[in-house]
Structure formats: structure tokens, C-alpha cells
XYZ file of C-alpha atoms in Angstrom:
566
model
C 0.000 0.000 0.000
C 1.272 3.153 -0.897
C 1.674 6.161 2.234
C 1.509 9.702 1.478
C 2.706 12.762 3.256
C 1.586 16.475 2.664
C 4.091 19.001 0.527
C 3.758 22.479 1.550
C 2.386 22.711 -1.709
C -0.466 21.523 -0.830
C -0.005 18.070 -3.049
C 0.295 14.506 -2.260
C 3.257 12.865 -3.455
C 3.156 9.053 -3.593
C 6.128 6.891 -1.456
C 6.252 3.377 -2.021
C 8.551 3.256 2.104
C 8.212 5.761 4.454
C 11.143 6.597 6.796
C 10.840 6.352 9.948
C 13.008 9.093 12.149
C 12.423 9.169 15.903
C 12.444 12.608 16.973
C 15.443 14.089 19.281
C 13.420 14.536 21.840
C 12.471 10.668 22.170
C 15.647 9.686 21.849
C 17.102 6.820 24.619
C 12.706 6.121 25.110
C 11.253 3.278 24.601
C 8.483 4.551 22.287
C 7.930 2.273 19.303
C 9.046 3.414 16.191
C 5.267 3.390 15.047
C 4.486 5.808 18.106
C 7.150 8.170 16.540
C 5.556 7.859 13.402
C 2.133 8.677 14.149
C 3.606 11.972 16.467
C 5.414 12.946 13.424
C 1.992 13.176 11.130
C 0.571 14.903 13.977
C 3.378 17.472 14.166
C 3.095 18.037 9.850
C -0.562 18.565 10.983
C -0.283 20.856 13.101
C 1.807 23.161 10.694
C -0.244 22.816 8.236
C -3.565 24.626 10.292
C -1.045 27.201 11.175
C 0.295 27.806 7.374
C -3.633 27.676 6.295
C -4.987 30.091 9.086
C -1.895 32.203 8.264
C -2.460 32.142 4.361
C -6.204 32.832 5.105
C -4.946 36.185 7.022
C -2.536 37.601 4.386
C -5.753 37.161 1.959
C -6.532 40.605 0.382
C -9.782 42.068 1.498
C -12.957 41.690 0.177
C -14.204 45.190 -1.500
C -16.700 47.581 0.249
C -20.230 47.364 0.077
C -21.610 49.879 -2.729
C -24.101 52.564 -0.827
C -27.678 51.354 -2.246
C -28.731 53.684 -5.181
C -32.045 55.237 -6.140
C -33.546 53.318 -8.437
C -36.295 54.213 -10.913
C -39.089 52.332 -11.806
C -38.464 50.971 -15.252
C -42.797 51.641 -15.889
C -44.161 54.049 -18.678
C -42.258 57.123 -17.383
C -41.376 59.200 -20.384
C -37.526 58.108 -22.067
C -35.334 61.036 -21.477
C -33.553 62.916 -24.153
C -30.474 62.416 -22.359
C -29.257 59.840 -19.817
C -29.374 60.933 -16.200
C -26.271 62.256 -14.328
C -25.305 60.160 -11.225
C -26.801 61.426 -7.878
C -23.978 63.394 -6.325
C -23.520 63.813 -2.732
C -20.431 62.322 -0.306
C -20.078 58.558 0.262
C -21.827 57.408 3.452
C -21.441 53.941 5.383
C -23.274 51.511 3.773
C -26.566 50.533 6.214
C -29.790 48.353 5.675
C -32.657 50.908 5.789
C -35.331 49.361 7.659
C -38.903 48.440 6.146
C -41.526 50.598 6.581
C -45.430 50.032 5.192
C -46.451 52.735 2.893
C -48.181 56.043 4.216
C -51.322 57.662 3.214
C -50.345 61.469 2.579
C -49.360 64.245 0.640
C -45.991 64.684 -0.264
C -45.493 67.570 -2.407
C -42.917 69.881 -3.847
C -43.282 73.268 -4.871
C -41.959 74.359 -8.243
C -41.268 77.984 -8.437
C -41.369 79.630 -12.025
C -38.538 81.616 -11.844
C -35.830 78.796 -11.077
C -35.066 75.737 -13.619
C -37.735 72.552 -13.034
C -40.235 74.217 -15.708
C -38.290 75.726 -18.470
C -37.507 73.064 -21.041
C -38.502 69.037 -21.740
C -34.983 68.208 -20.213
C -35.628 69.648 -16.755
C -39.177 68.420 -16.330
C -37.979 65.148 -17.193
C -35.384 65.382 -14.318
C -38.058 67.276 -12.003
C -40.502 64.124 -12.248
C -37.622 61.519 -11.698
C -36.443 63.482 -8.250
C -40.094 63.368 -7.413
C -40.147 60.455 -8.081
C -37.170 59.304 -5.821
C -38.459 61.025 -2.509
C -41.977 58.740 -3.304
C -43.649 62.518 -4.258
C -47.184 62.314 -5.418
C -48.300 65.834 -5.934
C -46.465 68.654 -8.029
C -47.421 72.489 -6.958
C -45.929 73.958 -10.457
C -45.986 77.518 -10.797
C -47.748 78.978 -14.047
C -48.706 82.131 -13.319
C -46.478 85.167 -11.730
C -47.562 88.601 -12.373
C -50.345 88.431 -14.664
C -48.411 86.584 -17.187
C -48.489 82.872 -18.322
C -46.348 80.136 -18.255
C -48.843 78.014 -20.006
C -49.881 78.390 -23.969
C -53.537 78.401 -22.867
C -54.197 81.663 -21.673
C -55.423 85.034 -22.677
C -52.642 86.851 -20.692
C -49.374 87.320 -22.289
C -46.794 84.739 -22.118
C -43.929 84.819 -19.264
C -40.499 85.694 -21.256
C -38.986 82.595 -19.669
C -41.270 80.168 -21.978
C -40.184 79.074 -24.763
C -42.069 79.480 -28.209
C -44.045 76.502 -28.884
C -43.398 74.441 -25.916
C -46.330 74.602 -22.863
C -44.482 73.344 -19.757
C -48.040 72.855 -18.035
C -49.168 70.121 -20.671
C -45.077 68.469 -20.726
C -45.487 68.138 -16.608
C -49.179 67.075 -16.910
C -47.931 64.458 -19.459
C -44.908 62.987 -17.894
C -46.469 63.115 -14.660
C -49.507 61.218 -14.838
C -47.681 57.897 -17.152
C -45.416 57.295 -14.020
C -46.594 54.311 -11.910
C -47.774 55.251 -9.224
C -49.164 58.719 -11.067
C -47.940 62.116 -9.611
C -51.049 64.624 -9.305
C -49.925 68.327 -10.715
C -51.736 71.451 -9.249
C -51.595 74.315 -11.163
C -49.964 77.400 -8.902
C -51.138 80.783 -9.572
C -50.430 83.956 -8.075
C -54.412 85.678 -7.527
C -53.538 89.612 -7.231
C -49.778 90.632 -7.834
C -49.836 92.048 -11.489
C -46.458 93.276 -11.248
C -42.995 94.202 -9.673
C -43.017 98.059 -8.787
C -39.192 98.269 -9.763
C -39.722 97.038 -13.100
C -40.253 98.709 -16.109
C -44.073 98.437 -17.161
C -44.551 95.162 -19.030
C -44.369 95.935 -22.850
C -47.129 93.750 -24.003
C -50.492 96.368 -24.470
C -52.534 93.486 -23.860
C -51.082 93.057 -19.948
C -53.910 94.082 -16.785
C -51.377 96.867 -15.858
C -51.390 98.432 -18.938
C -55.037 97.917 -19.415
C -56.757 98.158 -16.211
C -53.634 99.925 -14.360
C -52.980 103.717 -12.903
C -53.771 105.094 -16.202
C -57.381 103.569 -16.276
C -59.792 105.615 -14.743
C -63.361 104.807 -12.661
C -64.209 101.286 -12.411
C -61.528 100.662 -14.964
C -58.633 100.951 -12.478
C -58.252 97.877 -10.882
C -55.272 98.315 -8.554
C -55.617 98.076 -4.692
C -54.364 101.456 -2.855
C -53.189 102.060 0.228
C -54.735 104.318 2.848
C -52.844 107.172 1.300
C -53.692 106.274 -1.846
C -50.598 105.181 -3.660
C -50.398 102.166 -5.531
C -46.677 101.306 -4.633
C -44.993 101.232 -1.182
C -44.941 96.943 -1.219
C -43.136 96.325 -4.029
C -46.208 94.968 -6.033
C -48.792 96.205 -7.882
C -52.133 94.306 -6.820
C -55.480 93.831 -8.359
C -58.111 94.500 -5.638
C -60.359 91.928 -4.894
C -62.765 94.439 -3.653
C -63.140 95.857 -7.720
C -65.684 93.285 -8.907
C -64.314 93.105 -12.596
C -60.697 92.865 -10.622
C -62.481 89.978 -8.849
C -64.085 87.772 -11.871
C -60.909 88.615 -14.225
C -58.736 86.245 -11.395
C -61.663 83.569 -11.113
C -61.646 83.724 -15.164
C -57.827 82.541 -14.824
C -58.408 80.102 -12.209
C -61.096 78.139 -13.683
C -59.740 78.766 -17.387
C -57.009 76.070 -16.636
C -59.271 74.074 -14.916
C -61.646 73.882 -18.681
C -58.031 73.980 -20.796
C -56.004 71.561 -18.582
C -56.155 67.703 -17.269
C -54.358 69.541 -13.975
C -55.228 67.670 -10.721
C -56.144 70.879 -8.762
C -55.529 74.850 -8.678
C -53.388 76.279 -6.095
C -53.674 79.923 -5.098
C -50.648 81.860 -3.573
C -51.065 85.746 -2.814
C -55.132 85.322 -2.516
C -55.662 88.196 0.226
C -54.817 92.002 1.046
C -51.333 92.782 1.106
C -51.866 94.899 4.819
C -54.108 96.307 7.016
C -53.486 99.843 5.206
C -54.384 97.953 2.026
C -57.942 97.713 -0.257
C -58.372 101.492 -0.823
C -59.369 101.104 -4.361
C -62.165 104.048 -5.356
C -64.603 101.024 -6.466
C -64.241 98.963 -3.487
C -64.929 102.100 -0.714
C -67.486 103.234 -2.882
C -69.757 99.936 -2.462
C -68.628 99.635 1.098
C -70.377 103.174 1.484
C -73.211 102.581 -0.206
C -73.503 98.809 1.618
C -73.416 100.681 5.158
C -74.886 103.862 4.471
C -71.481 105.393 5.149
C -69.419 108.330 3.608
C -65.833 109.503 2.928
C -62.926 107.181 3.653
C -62.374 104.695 6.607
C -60.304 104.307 8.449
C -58.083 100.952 8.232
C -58.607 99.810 11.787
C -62.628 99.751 11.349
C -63.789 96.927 12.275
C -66.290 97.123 9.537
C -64.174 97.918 6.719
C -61.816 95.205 8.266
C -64.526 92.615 7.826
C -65.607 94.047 4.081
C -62.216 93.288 2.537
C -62.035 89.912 4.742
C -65.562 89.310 2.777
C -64.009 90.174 -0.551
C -61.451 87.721 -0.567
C -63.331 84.852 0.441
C -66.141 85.989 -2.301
C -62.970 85.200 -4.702
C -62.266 81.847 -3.228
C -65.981 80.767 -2.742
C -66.535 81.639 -6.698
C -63.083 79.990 -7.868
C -64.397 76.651 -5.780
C -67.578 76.384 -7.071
C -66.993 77.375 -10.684
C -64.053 74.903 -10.608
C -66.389 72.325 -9.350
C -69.093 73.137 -11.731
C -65.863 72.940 -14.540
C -64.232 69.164 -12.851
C -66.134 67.409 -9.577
C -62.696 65.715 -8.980
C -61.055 69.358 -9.019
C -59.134 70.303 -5.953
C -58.494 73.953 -5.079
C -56.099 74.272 -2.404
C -54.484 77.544 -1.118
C -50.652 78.632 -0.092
C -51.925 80.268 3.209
C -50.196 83.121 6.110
C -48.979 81.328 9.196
C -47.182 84.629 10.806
C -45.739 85.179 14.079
C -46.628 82.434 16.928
C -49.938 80.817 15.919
C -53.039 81.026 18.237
C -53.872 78.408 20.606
C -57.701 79.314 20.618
C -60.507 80.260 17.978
C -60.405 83.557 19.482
C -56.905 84.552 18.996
C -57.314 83.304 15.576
C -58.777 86.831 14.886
C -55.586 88.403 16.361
C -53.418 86.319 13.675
C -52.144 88.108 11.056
C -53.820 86.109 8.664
C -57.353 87.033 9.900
C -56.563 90.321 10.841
C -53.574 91.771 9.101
C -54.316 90.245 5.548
C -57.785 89.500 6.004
C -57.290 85.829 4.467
C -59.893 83.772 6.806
C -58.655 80.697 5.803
C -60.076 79.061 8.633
C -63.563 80.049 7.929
C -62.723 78.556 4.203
C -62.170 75.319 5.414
C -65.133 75.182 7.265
C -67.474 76.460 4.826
C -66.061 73.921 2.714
C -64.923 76.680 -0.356
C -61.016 75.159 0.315
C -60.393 71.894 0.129
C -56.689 71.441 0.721
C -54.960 74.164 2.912
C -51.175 74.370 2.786
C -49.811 77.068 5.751
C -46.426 78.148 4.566
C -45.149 77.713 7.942
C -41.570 78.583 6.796
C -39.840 79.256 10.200
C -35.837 78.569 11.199
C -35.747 75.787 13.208
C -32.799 76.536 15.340
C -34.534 80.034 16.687
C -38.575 80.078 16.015
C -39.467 76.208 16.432
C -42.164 77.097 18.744
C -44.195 79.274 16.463
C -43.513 75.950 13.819
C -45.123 73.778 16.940
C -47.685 75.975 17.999
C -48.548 76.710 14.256
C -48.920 73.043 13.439
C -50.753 72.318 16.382
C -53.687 74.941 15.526
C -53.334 73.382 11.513
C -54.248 69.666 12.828
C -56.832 70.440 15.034
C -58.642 73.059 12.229
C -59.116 70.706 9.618
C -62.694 70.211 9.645
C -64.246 68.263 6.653
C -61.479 69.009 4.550
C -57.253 68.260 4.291
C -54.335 70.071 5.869
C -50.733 69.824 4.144
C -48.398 71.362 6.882
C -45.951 73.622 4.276
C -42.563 73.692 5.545
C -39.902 76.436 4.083
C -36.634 73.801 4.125
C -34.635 76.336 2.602
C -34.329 77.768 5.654
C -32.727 75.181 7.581
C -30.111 72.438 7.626
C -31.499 68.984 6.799
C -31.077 67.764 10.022
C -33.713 70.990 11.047
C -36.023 70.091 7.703
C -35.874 66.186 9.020
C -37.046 66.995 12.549
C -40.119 69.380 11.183
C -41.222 66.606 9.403
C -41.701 64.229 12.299
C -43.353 66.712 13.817
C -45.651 68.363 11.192
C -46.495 63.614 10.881
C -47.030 63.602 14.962
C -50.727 63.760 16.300
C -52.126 67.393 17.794
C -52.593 67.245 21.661
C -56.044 66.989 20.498
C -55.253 63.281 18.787
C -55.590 65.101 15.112
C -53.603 64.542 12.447
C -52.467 66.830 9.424
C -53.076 65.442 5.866
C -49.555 65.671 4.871
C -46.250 67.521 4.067
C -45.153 70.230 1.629
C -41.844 71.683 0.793
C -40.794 75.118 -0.146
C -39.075 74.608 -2.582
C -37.569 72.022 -5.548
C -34.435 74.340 -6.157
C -33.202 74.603 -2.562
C -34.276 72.227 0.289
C -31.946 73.685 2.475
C -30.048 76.750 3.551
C -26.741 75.622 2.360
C -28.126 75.181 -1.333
C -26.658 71.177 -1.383
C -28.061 69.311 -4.564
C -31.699 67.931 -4.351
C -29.595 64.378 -4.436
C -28.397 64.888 -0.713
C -31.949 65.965 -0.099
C -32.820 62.808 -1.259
C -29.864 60.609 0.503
C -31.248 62.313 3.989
C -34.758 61.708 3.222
C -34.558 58.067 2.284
C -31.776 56.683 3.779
C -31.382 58.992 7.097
C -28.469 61.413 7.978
C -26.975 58.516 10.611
C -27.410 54.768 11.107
C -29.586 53.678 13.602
C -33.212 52.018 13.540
C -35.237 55.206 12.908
C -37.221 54.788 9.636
C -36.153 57.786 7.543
C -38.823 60.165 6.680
C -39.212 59.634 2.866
C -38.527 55.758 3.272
C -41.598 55.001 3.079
C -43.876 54.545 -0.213
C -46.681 57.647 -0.384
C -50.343 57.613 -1.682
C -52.542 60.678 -1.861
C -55.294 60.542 0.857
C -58.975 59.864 -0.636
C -60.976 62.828 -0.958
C -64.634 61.552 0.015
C -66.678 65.240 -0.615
C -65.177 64.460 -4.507
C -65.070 60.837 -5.002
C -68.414 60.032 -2.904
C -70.156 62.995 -2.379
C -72.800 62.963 -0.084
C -74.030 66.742 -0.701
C -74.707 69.326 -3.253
C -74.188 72.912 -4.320
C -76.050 75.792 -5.232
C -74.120 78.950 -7.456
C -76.059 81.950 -9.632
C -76.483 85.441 -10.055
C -78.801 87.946 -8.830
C -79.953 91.180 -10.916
C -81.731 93.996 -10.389
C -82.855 95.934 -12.837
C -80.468 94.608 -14.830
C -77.365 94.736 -13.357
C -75.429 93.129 -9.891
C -77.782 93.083 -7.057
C -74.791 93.617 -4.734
C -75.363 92.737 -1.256
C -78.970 91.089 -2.170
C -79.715 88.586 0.382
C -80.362 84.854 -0.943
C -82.450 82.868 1.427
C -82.610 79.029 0.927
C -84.861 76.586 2.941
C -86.097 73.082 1.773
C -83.660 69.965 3.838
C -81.839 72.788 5.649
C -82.305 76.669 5.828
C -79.353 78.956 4.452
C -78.550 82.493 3.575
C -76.508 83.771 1.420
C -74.815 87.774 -0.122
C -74.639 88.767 -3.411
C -71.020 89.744 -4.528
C -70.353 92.942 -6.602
C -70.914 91.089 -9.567
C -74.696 89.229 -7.971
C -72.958 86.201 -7.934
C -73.402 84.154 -4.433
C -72.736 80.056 -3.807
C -73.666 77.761 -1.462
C -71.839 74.696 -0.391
C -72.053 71.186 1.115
C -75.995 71.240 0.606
C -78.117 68.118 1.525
C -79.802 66.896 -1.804
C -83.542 67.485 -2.182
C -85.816 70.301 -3.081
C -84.872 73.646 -2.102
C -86.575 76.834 -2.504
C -84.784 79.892 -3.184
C -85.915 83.469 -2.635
C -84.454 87.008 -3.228
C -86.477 90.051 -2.101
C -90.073 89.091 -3.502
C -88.872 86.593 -6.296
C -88.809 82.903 -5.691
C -87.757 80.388 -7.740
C -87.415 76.282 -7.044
C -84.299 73.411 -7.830
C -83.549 70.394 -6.692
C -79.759 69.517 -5.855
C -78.284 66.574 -6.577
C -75.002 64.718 -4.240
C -71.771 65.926 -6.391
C -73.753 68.481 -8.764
C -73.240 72.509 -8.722
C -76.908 73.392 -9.831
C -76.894 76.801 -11.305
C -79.861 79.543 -11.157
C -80.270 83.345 -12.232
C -82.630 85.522 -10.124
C -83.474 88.718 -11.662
C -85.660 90.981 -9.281
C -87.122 93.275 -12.038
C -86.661 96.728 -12.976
């Protein structure tokens, strides 16, 4: 039988007679030769473990762990025209991101019109993929600034930034709605501003401050005043919402996109007075007179006049919803809305906030009227010095929803991420109250965060977290927009029309409903009043001596004229 002994090259080379060596150390024992044998195997044995465990040390090391990568959904998103960069940003320790289920809210960006997202194919190709890789679901795009249009389908004239031939509203719209799952687009429009005061006029004849500006005289001048009667002094020249052709030519642009567009809502930014000193245009104090059988000008701290221009803007926002509605019943109409200064812990010091009293933008009343149905506070505050008026702000947001959704806004460009992360958790947390908001929104897609980092470290913080641990970071999870019941099952109706009297407005005419419920409503400048959230059946509707009948329907905006004679 052949024996074989182990090389140190790790072969086995045959022997036909092994020799047999007694150690030195057994030498003058009398240990068979066999015993020396076997402890000489045993001794090649050993040497080899210890050349083995030492060859498995000196082995080269195996290569880091790639950080994970965003990945894309290969699904009918729109090809690009050119491949993606890599996501820049510093290399961080690799770490498992823990599961989380997906959440029910709205995660939204805001897309200014003034910074690159909107201009070309190329970037809103780019803007839906980042939305995409924070699990976005709504984009707040800006299309309207100062009476101009970035959108092809509008009478207004077009912003200088748009290209000819391309309409950046229908390319978002587009590439928006084929991703899987679909991102909703709300179309942002600024209400009043017409204009920066520092600019030169805008050269197009056909723009409102050239047609309806100083220069325009009577009714025809649409610009809000101050108490001193200048136009300027803000840095914005402002249509007056108190001016009734002012008022319609806004709700014309509103609900104009909602007829031209497949848009998933409106969203309104600068809807309300820019100041208590503010809404002196000669059209608006002269119906306020007339209204209160009052004379000459008042004064900006009546209480009166205080609650006329709050009445003005909400006579906006009640048209835009239920024209909208009449337009698309899936429509959403949502509002950028004033959180200032530390935000009231009752409904009493609401009407010391300077949203109620300062701006006279009751967007609390909205909600519960039902004319809003997505608020978004723009509670842009610095985390490291005003966190409390964030927290108290918040807390009056979740408990103030009523029958209708709260996104909390956050202004990230203001902080570090590590600020923008911690506002999130708590904008997610339940009120004191056990209320919830609806979801987040940040301000904005070209800087979420003071240090102006690319949106891909945004991203890295958001969906991987800033440090390891078992925290689930904030964008982690998968986001669907919340169902919308009053639109997708409505259990009520609504009532909109116009009043005349002798052929014109019947401003201020009284509209009394009963039939299921009883309600009363005022005739705007223009006779046009609304009624919302109505329980369906038939309703009788009288003005002065005139009386008609309808009958509303769940989900329907009936329509009616009343005309009260000569």
C-alpha cells in the first residue's frame, strides 16, 4: 500500500517506504518506532492549520459594500432625451434601511417659475424623476407670476422665460400622470400681484397693468391702494379683490385652466390684502359706502371695513371653488396660506393672527365652509430660533381641519437637513387633540436647504437617514394621496347663480334658501353668491319678492339666475 505525506504545496506525493526518524526529543525512550511515526503526522498537521490560518490572514480584502442607489421604476415614465447624471452627494457607510409600510399622505414639492424645473422638456424630465425618488405624489408647479403665463392656454401674455411653442403645463401634466404610481400636478397661480413696482411696465399692451392699471380711470382701475392712496410702497402692484371686474378677471384665470387643462387641482398663492393699510381702491370704498350707508374714507382699523375686505377675498375663493367644481367634480383647489408670528392656541386669537386680521385671508372660515379643500400654511420658520411658532402653528393646523385636508408647508430652505428632518416628524405627529395633518409640503424644488446642497443629498437624507440607527427615515416610506370623500363620494350638493336687479349686480342682495336645511346667502359685486355642502332634495330659493325652485343633486353645482325686475 502506498503512504503519502503532505508538501507544503499543498499536493500529495506518492512513497512506495516511508522513513521512519524518531524525533530528538524521544531519543534513549522506549516509544515504538510506530508511536514516533504517528507523532510525526501529527506534528506536519499541526503546521499545516497554522500555514492555512496564516495564508487565510494575508488574503486581500474583500471590496466595500456599494451605498444602495435610487432606483427608478423601469414603468411608462417618459424616455429622457439624455441619460441621467449620477446622484452626487459624499459617500456614506453603507446601512440596511429598515422596512416601513407605505403612508397615506401628501408629499409635495413646490416648483417655483422663476428657477429651472419648468423651463424646457430636459428639466421636467429630471423634475418628475427626483419626485419620483423622494416617493412625491403631488407637483405644486408655478404657471402664473404677475399676470403673465407660463402656459400656452391663456389670454394673458406669455412669461419671457417660456419658450415658443413648448407649454411646460401640458409636458409636466404628461410625464407626470404615465409614471406608476401617477404624480397629481396642481396648477400654482399667483391671484392679485400684477407686477414688480421696480420694473419697467410690461411691454405687451394686452397686460392688466397696462389695461386696467394707474392710467385707467373709474371702475376701470383695478389696482388696490393704500390708505394714502398710492399704488406702490410693497413692491407689487395688486389687483383689488374688492373691484368686482378685478375679482371675476382672477376667477376667469383660475377656472380657465381648470376647462383647458387635465391639472389635478388649482393652487392659489397671494389670494388676500397685502396689509391692514391695504384695499383702498375708489370702487371697493365706494360699495362699502353705499352697503353701510357710510361716507368719505375709513379708516383701516374699522372693524367694519376690516370685515368688508375679509368678505371680498373669500367671495374670490368661494366663486373659484364652485366654478371649478361646476368645470371638474374631482377638481381640488387648495391655497398657499399666512402662518405669521406664533400661531393662536384658541378660535379667538385666531382673529388676532395676522392672517385674519392683518391680511384678512380667513382661511379658517374657508375650510369650514367647505370653499377650500386642501390648505397648505407656509409655515416657513428657522428651526434653530422660532421652532415654537412651527409647533404651535402646526398644532392649531391639525386640530382646524374640519371636513377638509391640511398639508403642513414647511420652508426647508431655511434650515439644515437635520432641522427640515425633525419638522417633518413633527408636522407627521398627532395634535394634543389626537388630530392629524393630511400631509407635508416643501418650499421649494431648487433649494431644500439653507446651504443650497443638490436635491440628491436631499434625497440621501430623506430616504436613507443622515446617521445609522433604527429610525425609519422620513421619505422611506412609499406615499399615496389621501382619498378625498366630498369628490369621489359625495354625499351633498351645491347651489351657485347670479342675482340682478334691474339689470345689473344686485350687490349685497340677500339669498335665502330653505327646503332639507335653511341657508342664507350675499350677493357679490358682480350678484354672484354660492352655497356649499348642501343636503340633496328640493330647495326653494328666494331674493327680495322673487322665488324660484331646484332640486340639488349629491356631487352636482346646480346653477340659477334671479333677476328681481326693474
Amino acid at each position: 500500500m502506498e503512504k503519502y505525506i503532505i508538501s507544503t504545496q499543498h499536493s500529495f506525493e506518492p512513497r512506495s517506504t516511508p522513513r521512519i526518524r524518531q524525533s530528538p526529543s524521544l531519543e534513549g525512550s522506549t516509544t515504538s518506532p510506530f508511536r514516533g511515526f504517528v507523532i510525526r503526522h501529527s506534528i506536519f498537521y499541526v503546521l499545516l492549520c497554522v500555514i492555512l490560518l496564516l495564508a487565510a490572514c494575508a488574503a486581500p480584502a474583500a471590496p466595500p459594500q456599494l451605498a444602495p442607489r435610487i432606483i427608478f421604476p423601469t414603468d411608462s415614465r417618459p424616455t429622457p432625451t439624455s441619460a441621467p447624471s449620477p446622484l452626487p452627494g459624499p459617500t456614506r457607510t453603507p446601512r440596511p434601511t429598515p422596512v416601513a409600510a407605505p403612508l397615506t399622505e401628501y408629499r409635495a414639492l413646490w416648483v417655483d417659475g422663476f428657477s429651472p424645473g419648468l423651463q424646457t422638456p430636459e428639466q421636467i424630465t429630471q423634475l418628475v424623476r427626483d419626485c419620483q425618488s423622494i416617493s412625491c405624489n403631488v407637483l405644486v408647479v408655478q404657471i402664473r407670476i404677475y399676470a403673465n403665463a407660463l402656459h400656452a392656454k391663456s389670454s394673458e401674455p406669455r412669461a419671457s422665460n417660456l419658450p415658443e411653442g413648448f407649454d411646460p403645463l401640458t409636458d409636466v401634466i404628461s410625464k407626470a400622470h404615465s409614471v406608476s404610481p401617477p404624480i397629481e400636478v396642481y396648477a400654482w397661480m399667483n391671484a392679485f400681484p400684477v407686477w414688480p413696482t421696480n420694473l419697467d411696465p410690461p411691454t405687451d399692451p394686452r397686460h392688466i397693468l397696462n389695461t386696467h392699471g394707474s392710467n385707467a380711470v373709474g371702475a376701470d382701475n383695478w389696482l388696490s391702494l393704500n390708505e394714502q392712496g398710492n399704488t406702490s410702497g410693497i413692491g407689487l402692484y395688486n389687483l383689488d379683490p374688492g373691484n368686482p371686474d378685478a375679482a371675476l378677471y382672477v376667477v376667469n384665470q383660475v377656472v380657465g385652466v381648470v376647462k383647458n387643462y387635465a391639472v389635478d387641482g388649482v393652487h392659489l398663492d397671494f389670494i388676500r390684502y397685502m396689509g391692514i393699510n391695504w384695499g383702498y381702491n375708489p370702487t371697493s370704498v365706494a360699495r362699502f359706502n353705499a352697503r353701510f350707508n357710510k361716507t368719505g374714507t375709513p379708516a383701516s382699523a374699522d372693524a367694519q371695513w376690516s370685515q368688508w375686505r375679509r368678505d371680498q377675498v373669500t367671495d374670490v375663493v368661494r366663486r373659484i371653488w364652485l366654478e371649478a367644481t361646476a368645470a371638474n367634480s374631482r377638481i381640488k383647489v387648495s391655497a398657499a396660506l399666512i402662518p405669521w408670528g406664533d400661531g393662536p392656541a384658541t378660535d379667538m386669537e385666531w382673529q388676532s393672527a395676522s392672517a385674519y386680521r392683518a391680511v384678512f385671508q380667513d382661511w379658517r372660515a374657508w375650510l369650514e365652509e367647505g370653499i377650500l379643500d386642501i390648505a397648505f400654511p407656509m409655515n416657513y420658520f428657522t428651526d434653530s430660533s422660532v421652532s415654537a411658532n412651527f409647533d404651535s402653528w402646526i398644532e392649531f393646523e391639525k386640530n382646524h381641519r374640519y371636513n377638509r385636508h391640511v398639508v403642513i408647508g414647511m420652508g426647508s430652505y431655511l434650515n439644515s437637513l437635520e432641522e427640515s428632518l425633525s419638522q417633518i416628524r413633527r408636522a407627521r405627529s398627532r395634535s394634543t387633540a389626537n388630530q392629524r395633518a393630511d400631509g407635508i409640503s416643501i418650499y421649494v424644488y431648487n433649494r431644500t436647504d439653507k446651504d443650497r446642497l443638490p436635491f440628491a443629498q436631499f434625497v440621501e437624507a430623506t430616504t436613507l437617514g443622515l446617521t445609522p440607527g433604527p429610525e425609519i427615515p422620513v421619505f422611506a416610506p412609499p406615499a399615496y394621496v389621501p382619498p378625498m370623500p366630498w369628490k369621489s363620494a359625495p354625499a351633498s350638493g351645491h347651489l351657485m347663480g347670479t342675482v340682478t336687479s334691474g339689470g345689473k349686480p344686485a350687490d349685497g342682495a340677500t339669498i335665502t334658501l330653505t327646503g332639507p336645511v335653511k341657508r342664507t346667502a350675499t350677493a357679490d359685486g358682480s350678484g354672484f353668491f354660492g352655497l356649499v355642502d348642501l343636503p340633496p332634495g328640493a330647495y326653494r330659493i328666494s331674493a327680495s319678492s322673487i322665488t324660484q325652485t331646484a332640486t340639488i343633486r349629491a356631487g352636482v353645482v346646480t346653477t340659477l339666475t334671479l333677476s328681481l325686475g326693474r
